PDB file of C-alpha atoms in Angstrom:
ATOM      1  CA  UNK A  99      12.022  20.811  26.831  1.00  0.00           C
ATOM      2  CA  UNK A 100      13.348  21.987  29.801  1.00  0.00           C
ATOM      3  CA  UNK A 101      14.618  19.808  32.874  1.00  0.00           C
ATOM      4  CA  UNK A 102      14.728  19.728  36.293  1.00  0.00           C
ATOM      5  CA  UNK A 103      18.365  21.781  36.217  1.00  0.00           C
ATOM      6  CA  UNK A 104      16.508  24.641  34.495  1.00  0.00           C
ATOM      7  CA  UNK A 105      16.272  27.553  36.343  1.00  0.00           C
ATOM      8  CA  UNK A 106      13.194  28.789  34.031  1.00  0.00           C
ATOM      9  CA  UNK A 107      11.567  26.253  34.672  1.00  0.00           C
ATOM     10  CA  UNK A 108      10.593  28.010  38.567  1.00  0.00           C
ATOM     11  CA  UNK A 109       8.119  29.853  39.168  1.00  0.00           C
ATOM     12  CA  UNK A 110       5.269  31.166  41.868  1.00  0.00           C
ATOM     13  CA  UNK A 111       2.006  30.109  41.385  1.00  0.00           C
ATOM     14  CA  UNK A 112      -0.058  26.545  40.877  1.00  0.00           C
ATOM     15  CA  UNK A 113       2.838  23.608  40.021  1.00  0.00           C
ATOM     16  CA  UNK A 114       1.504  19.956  39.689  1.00  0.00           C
ATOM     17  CA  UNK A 115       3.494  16.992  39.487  1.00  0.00           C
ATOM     18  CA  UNK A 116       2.524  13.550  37.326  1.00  0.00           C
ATOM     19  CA  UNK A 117       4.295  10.627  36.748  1.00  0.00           C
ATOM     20  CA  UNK A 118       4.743   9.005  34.035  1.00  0.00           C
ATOM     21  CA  UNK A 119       3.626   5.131  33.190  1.00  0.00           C
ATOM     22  CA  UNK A 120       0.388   4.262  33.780  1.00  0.00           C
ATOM     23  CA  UNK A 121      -0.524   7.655  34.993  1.00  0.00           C
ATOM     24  CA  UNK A 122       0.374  10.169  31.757  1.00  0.00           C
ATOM     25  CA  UNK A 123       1.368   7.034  29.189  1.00  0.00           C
ATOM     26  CA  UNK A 124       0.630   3.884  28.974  1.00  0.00           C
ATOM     27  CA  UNK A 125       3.949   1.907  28.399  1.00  0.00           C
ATOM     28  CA  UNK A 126       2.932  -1.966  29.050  1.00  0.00           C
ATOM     29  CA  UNK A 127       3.053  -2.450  25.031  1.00  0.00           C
ATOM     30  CA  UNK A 128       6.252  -1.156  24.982  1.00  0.00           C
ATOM     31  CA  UNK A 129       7.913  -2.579  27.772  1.00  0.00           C
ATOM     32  CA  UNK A 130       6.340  -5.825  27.637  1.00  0.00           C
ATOM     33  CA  UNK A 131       7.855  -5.891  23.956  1.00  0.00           C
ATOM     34  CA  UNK A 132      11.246  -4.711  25.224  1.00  0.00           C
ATOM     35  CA  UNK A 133      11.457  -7.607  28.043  1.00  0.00           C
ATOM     36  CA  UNK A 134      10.379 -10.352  24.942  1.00  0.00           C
ATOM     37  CA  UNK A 135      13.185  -9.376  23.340  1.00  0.00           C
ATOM     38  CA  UNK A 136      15.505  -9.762  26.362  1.00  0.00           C
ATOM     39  CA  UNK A 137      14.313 -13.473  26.685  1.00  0.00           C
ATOM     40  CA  UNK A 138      14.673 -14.022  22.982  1.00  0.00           C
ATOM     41  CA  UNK A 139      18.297 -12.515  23.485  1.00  0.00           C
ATOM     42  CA  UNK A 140      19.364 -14.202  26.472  1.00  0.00           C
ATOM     43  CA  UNK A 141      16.758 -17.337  26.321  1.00  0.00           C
ATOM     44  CA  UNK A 142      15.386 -16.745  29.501  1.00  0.00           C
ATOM     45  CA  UNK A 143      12.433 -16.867  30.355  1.00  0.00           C
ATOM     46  CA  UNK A 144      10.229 -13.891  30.967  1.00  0.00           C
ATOM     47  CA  UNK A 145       6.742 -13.589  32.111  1.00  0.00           C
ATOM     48  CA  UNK A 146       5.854 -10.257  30.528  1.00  0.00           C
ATOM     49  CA  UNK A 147       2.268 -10.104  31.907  1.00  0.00           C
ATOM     50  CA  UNK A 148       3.937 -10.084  35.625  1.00  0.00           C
ATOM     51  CA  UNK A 149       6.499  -7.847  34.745  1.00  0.00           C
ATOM     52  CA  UNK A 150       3.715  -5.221  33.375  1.00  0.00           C
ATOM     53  CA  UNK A 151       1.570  -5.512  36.442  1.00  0.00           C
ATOM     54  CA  UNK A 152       4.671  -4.556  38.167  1.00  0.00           C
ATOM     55  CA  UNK A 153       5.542  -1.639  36.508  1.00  0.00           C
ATOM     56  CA  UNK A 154       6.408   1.226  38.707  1.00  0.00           C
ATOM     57  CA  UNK A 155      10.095   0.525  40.943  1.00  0.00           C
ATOM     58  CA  UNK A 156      13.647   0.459  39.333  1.00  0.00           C
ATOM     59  CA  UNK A 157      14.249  -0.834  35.813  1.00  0.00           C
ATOM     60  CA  UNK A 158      17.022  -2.999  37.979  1.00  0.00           C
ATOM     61  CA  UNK A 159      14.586  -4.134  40.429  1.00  0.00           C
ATOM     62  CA  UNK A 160      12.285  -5.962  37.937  1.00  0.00           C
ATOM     63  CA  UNK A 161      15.534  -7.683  36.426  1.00  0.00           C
ATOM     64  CA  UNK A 162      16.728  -9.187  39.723  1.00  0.00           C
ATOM     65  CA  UNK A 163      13.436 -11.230  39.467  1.00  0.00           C
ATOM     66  CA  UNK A 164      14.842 -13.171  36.176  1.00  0.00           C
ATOM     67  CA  UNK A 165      18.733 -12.162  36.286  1.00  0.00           C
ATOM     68  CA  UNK A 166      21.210 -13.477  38.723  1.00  0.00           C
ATOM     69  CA  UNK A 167      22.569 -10.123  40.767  1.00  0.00           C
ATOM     70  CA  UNK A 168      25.633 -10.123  38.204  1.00  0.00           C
ATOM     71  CA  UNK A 169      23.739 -10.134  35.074  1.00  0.00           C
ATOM     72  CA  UNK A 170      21.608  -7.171  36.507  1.00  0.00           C
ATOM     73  CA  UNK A 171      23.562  -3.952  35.408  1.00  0.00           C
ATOM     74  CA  UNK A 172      24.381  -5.787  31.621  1.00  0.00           C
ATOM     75  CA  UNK A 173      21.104  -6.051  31.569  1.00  0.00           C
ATOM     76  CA  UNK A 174      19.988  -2.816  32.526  1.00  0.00           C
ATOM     77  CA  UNK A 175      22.494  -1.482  29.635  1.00  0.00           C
ATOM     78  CA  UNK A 176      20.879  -3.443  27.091  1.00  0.00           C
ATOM     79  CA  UNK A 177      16.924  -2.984  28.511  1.00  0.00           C
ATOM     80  CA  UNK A 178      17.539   1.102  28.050  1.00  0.00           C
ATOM     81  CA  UNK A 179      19.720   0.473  24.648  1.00  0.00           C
ATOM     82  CA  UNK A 180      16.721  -0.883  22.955  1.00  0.00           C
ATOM     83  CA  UNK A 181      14.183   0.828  24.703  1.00  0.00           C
ATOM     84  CA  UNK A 182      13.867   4.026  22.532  1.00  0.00           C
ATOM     85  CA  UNK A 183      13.581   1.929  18.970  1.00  0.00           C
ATOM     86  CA  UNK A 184      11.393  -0.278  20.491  1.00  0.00           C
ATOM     87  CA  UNK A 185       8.595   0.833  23.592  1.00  0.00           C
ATOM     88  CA  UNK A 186       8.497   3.742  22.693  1.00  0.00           C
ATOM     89  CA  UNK A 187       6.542   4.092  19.064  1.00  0.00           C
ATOM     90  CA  UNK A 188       4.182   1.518  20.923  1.00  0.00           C
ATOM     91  CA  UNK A 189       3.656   4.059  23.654  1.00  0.00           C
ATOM     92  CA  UNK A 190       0.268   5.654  23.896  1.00  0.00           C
ATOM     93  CA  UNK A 191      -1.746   8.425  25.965  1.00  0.00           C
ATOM     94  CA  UNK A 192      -3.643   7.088  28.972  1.00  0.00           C
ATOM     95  CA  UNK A 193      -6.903   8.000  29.354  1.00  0.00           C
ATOM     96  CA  UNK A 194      -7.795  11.831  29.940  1.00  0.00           C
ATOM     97  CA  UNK A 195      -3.934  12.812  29.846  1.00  0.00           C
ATOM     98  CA  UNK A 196      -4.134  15.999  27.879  1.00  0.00           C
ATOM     99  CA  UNK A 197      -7.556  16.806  29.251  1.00  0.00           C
ATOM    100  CA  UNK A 198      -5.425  16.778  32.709  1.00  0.00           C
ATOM    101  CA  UNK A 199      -2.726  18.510  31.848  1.00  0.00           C
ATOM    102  CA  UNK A 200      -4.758  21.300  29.645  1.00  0.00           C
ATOM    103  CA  UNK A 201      -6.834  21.966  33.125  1.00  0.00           C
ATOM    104  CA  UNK A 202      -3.366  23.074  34.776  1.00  0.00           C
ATOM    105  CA  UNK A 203      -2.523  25.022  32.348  1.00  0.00           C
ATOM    106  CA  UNK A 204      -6.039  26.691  31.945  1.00  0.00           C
ATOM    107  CA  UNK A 205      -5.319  28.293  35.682  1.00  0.00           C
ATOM    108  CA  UNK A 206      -2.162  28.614  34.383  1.00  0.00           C
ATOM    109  CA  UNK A 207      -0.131  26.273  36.206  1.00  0.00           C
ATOM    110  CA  UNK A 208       3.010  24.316  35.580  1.00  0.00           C
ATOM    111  CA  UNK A 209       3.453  20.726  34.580  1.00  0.00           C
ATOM    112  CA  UNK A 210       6.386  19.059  36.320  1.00  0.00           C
ATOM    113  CA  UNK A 211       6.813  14.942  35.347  1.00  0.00           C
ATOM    114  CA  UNK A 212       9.145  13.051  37.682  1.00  0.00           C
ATOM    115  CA  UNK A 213       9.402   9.595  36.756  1.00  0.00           C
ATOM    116  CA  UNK A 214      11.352   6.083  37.570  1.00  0.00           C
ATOM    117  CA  UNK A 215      11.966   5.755  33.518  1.00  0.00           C
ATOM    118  CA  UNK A 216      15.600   6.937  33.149  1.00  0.00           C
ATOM    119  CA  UNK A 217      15.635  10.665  31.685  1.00  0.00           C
ATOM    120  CA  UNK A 218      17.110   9.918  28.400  1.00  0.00           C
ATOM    121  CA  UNK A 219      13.917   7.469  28.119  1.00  0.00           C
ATOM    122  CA  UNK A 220      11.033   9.775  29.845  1.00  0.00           C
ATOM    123  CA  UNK A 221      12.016  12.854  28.020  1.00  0.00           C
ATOM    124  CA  UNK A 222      11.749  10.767  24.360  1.00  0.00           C
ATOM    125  CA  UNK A 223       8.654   9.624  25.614  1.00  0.00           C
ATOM    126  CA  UNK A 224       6.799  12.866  26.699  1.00  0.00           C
ATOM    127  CA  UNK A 225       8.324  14.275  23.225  1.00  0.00           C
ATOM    128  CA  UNK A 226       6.341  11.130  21.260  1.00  0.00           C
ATOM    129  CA  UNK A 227       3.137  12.008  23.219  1.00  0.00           C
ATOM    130  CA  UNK A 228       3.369  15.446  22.470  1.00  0.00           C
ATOM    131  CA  UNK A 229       2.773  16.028  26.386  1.00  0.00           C
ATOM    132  CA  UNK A 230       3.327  20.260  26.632  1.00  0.00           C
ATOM    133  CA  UNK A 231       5.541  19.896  29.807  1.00  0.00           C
ATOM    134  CA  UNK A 232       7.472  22.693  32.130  1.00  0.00           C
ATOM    135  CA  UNK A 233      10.387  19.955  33.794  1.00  0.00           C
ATOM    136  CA  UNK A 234      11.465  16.807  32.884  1.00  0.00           C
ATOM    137  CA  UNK A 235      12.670  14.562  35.532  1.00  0.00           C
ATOM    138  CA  UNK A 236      13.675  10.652  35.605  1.00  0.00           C
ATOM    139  CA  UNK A 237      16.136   7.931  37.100  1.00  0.00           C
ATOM    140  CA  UNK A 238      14.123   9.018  40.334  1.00  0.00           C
ATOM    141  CA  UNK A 239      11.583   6.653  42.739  1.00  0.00           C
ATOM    142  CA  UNK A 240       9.511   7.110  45.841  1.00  0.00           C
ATOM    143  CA  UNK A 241      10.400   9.659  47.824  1.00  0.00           C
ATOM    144  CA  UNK A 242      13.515  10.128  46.078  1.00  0.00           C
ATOM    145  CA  UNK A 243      11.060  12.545  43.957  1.00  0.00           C
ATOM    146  CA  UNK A 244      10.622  14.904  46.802  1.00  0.00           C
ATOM    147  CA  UNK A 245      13.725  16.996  46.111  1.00  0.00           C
ATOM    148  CA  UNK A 246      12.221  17.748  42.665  1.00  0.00           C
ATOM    149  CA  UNK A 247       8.903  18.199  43.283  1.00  0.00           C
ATOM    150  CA  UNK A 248       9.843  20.378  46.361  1.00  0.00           C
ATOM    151  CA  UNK A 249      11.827  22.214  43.733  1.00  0.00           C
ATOM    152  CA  UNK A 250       9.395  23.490  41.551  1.00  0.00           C
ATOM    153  CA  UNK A 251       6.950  24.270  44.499  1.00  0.00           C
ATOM    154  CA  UNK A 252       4.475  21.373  43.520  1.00  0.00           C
ATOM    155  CA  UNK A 253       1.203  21.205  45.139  1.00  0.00           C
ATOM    156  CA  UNK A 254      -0.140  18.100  44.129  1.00  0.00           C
ATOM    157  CA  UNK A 255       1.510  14.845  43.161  1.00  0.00           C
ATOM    158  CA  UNK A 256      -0.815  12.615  40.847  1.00  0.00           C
ATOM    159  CA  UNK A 257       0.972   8.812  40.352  1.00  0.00           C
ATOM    160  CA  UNK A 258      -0.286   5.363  40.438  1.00  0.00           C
ATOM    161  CA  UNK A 259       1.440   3.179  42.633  1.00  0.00           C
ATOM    162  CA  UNK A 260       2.426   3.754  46.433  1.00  0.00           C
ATOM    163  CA  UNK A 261       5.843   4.916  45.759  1.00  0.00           C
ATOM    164  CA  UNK A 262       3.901   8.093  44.384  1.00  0.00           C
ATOM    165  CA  UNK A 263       2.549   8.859  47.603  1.00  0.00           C
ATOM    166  CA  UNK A 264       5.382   8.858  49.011  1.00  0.00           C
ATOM    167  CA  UNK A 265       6.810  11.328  46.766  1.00  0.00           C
ATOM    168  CA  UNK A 266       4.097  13.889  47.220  1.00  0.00           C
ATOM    169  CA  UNK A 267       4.455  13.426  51.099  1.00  0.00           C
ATOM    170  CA  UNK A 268       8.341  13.747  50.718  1.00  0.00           C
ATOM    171  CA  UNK A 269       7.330  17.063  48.803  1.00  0.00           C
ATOM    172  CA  UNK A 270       4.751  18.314  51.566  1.00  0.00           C
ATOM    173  CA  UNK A 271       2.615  17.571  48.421  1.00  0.00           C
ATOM    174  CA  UNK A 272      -1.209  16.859  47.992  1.00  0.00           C
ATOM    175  CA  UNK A 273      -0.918  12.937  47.447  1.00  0.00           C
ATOM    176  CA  UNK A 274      -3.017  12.382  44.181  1.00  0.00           C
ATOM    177  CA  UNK A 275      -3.318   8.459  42.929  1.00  0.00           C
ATOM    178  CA  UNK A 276      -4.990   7.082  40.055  1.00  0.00           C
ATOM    179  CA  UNK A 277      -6.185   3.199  40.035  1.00  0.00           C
ATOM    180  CA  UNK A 278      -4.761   2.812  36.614  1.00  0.00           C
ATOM    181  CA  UNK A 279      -1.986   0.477  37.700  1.00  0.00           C
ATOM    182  CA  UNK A 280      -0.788  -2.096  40.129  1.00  0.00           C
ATOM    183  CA  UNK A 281      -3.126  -0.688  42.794  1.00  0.00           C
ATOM    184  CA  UNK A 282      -6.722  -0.336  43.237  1.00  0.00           C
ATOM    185  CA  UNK A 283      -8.300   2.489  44.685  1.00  0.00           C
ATOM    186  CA  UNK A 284      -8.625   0.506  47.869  1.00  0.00           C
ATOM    187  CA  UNK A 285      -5.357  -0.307  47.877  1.00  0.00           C
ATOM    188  CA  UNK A 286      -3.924   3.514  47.416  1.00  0.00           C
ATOM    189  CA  UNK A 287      -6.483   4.763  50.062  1.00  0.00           C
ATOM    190  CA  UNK A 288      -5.543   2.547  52.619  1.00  0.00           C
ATOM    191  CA  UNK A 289      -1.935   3.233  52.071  1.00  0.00           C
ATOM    192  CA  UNK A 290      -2.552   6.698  52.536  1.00  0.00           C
ATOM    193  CA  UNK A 291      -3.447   8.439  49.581  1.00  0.00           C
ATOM    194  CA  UNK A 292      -4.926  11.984  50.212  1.00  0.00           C
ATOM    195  CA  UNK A 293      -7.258  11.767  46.858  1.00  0.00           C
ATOM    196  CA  UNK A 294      -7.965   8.528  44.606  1.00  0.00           C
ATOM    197  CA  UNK A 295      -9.651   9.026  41.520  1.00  0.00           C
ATOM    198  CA  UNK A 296     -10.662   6.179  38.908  1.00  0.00           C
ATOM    199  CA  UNK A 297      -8.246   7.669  35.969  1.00  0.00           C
ATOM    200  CA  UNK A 298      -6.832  11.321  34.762  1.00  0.00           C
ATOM    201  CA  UNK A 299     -10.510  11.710  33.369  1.00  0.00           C
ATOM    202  CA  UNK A 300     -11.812  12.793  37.303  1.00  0.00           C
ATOM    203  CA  UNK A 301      -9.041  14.772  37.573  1.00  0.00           C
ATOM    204  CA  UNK A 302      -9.944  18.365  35.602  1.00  0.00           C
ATOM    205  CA  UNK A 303     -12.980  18.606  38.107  1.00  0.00           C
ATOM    206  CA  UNK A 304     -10.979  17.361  40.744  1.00  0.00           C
ATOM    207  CA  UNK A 305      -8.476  20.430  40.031  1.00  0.00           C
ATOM    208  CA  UNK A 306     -11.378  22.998  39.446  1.00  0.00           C
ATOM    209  CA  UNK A 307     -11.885  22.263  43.706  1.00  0.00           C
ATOM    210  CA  UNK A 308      -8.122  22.319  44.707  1.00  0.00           C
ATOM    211  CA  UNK A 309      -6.536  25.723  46.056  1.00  0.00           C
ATOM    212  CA  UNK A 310      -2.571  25.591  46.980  1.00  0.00           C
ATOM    213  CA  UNK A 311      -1.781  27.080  50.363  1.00  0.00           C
TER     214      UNK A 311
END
């Protein structure tokens, strides 16, 4: 699939950019099963529940909650090591996912994911989905999405947690957030979301009313 380096991967004309867990895929199976086998490793213990609700920042971030600061990076190393054999196979669609991603390309848009999974990890896990994607980005949080999404001319930015919004407004995006993760609806609009929907299953009529500058 291409990435975020390719220059095909431009283009004029309707872009929109998702992330990736708990807005395309839902990855608390996975993760959560990754992070039980950390504790089982290391024989610390990890609340996996919390560490799903959390899901959304830096892999390294969520570590420094059960790893002192040195132990981090190892950590990390191992985390993404096991991460392909493991989370994802237990990875699955979220709801109305390809229904959202058929209705950009039925106006014949482009699909650009930018995600805080690490781009080894994000790319096998659009590939396991069978998610029909133009870029592939990942490693990337917050606004720190901006430069890609400004890239590939994206209109809209659809994510789940606050750190999405501020990657569409980095972009000069639309700032489009789903309540399917750590954040409620009243939580995304009061941090400034432009558009909160329930899940990707509003979003296809949601689309059928948006018009890029």
């Amino acid at each position: 699939m291409p990435d975020h380096d390719s220059p095909t991967s431009t283009g004029s004309g309707l872009a929109v950019g998702f992330d990736l867990d708990l807005t395309l895929a839902d990855t608390r199976a996975g993760i959560s099963a990754v992070y039980a086998a950390i504790a089982a490793e290391t024989g610390v213990a990890i609340d996996t529940d919390l560490v799903v609700r959390r899901i959304g920042p830096p892999l390294e971030e969520e570590l420094a909650y059960w790893f002192p600061p040195d132990e981090v990076p190892a950590m990390a190393a191992r985390y993404r090591a096991i991460y392909a054999d493991i989370a994802v196979p237990a990875t699955v669609l979220m709801p109305g996912a390809s229904a959202a991603l058929d209705a950009v390309r039925v106006r014949g848009g482009r699909v650009i994911v930018v995600s805080g999974k690490n781009q080894a990890d994000t790319e096998r896990t659009v590939r396991y989905l069978g998610l029909e994607v133009d870029v592939v980005a990942g490693g990337l949080f917050g606004a720190e999405k901006g430069a890609v999404l400004r890239e590939h001319a994206a209109g809209a930015y659809i994510g789940d947690h606050t750190g999405d919004v501020d990657a569409a407004r980095a972009a000069s995006a639309v700032a489009v957030a789903v309540a399917t993760g750590a954040y409620d609806s009243a939580a995304l609009t009061a941090y400034g979301a432009d558009v909160v929907l329930p899940d990707l299953l509003a979003f296809p009529e949601w689309l059928g009313g948006f018009r890029t500058p």
